């Protein structure tokens, strides 16, 4: 709800020289899911930006800097929309771990005979 995001923004704004991000939920989840099983709603971020802009009068219409948690496997359209609505950081740990693991696995498979001589 925009009101809940506003409460967080309002509380954090009281910190002197506050610079912060908000990790608001908009259907995002951590982990690996089949395409189509996660239904993101970036419009929730847009509604929050509009609501908070009315409260604080932000010139650019984006008073909140959002973090997108659980972004691995997300549809590019949803990612772009979330960025349009103020996401400045996206967490993609699962995708990063998989890419790292896949690289190690491929290396080990290719060089297994040599690596076995090093044990």
XYZ file of C-alpha atoms in Angstrom:
119
model
C 0.000 0.000 0.000
C 1.287 3.483 -0.773
C 0.463 4.549 2.786
C 2.820 1.928 4.223
C 5.660 2.966 1.933
C 4.963 6.559 2.931
C 5.288 5.625 6.619
C 8.717 4.131 5.972
C 9.810 7.105 3.862
C 8.554 9.587 6.428
C 10.336 7.838 9.317
C 13.660 7.477 7.472
C 13.516 11.065 6.205
C 13.809 12.279 9.796
C 17.407 11.067 9.957
C 19.719 14.060 9.387
C 21.119 14.061 5.823
C 19.141 10.887 5.144
C 19.960 8.930 2.017
C 18.162 5.603 1.914
C 16.423 3.045 -0.253
C 13.154 1.228 0.330
C 12.631 -2.453 -0.504
C 8.892 -2.446 -1.091
C 7.150 -5.668 -2.081
C 5.435 -5.708 -5.467
C 5.143 -9.430 -6.081
C 8.884 -10.079 -6.012
C 10.224 -13.215 -4.327
C 13.600 -14.765 -3.606
C 14.621 -17.986 -5.315
C 14.237 -19.664 -8.686
C 10.808 -19.964 -10.262
C 9.509 -21.171 -13.607
C 8.791 -18.288 -15.999
C 5.260 -17.071 -15.468
C 5.007 -18.227 -11.843
C 5.957 -14.858 -10.370
C 3.558 -12.033 -11.129
C 5.254 -8.699 -10.541
C 3.223 -5.539 -10.059
C 5.605 -2.614 -10.661
C 2.540 -0.366 -10.797
C 2.524 -0.630 -6.985
C 5.792 1.344 -6.999
C 4.277 3.920 -9.347
C 1.265 4.384 -7.068
C 3.580 4.848 -4.078
C 5.671 7.433 -5.942
C 2.555 9.413 -6.848
C 1.179 9.215 -3.304
C 4.463 10.315 -1.710
C 5.012 13.032 -4.317
C 1.712 14.549 -3.181
C 3.049 14.558 0.386
C 6.540 15.934 -0.260
C 6.249 17.675 -3.639
C 9.178 15.959 -5.380
C 10.016 17.704 -8.645
C 10.873 14.551 -10.582
C 7.921 12.562 -9.219
C 10.244 9.959 -7.748
C 10.885 10.819 -4.113
C 11.573 7.172 -3.211
C 14.618 5.198 -4.291
C 13.523 1.563 -4.440
C 15.491 -1.674 -4.186
C 14.185 -4.628 -6.161
C 14.739 -7.701 -3.988
C 14.258 -11.125 -5.547
C 14.854 -9.997 -9.104
C 16.358 -13.214 -10.445
C 14.445 -14.589 -13.414
C 12.224 -11.532 -13.755
C 10.786 -10.560 -17.120
C 12.735 -7.742 -18.802
C 9.499 -5.758 -19.295
C 8.846 -5.821 -15.536
C 12.444 -4.864 -14.759
C 12.279 -1.865 -17.086
C 8.945 -0.802 -15.638
C 10.288 -1.072 -12.083
C 13.275 1.090 -13.074
C 10.898 3.637 -14.576
C 9.131 3.776 -11.208
C 12.267 4.427 -9.177
C 14.186 1.175 -8.704
C 17.881 2.079 -8.473
C 19.239 -1.277 -7.251
C 18.230 -4.801 -8.164
C 19.261 -7.943 -6.315
C 19.859 -10.926 -8.562
C 21.742 -13.246 -6.226
C 20.217 -16.488 -7.516
C 21.087 -15.660 -11.137
C 24.598 -14.623 -10.065
C 25.148 -17.810 -8.066
C 23.909 -19.942 -10.954
C 26.195 -18.202 -13.464
C 29.158 -18.640 -11.113
C 28.346 -22.297 -10.419
C 27.749 -23.052 -14.089
C 31.155 -21.584 -14.983
C 32.944 -23.651 -12.333
C 31.058 -26.788 -13.349
C 31.964 -26.314 -17.016
C 35.631 -25.660 -16.160
C 35.827 -28.748 -13.950
C 34.172 -30.901 -16.609
C 36.560 -29.681 -19.316
C 39.741 -30.041 -17.240
C 38.785 -33.006 -15.002
C 41.642 -35.285 -16.092
C 44.243 -32.596 -15.390
C 42.619 -31.504 -12.125
C 42.618 -35.116 -10.887
C 46.423 -35.188 -11.213
C 46.628 -32.220 -8.845
C 44.844 -33.927 -5.940
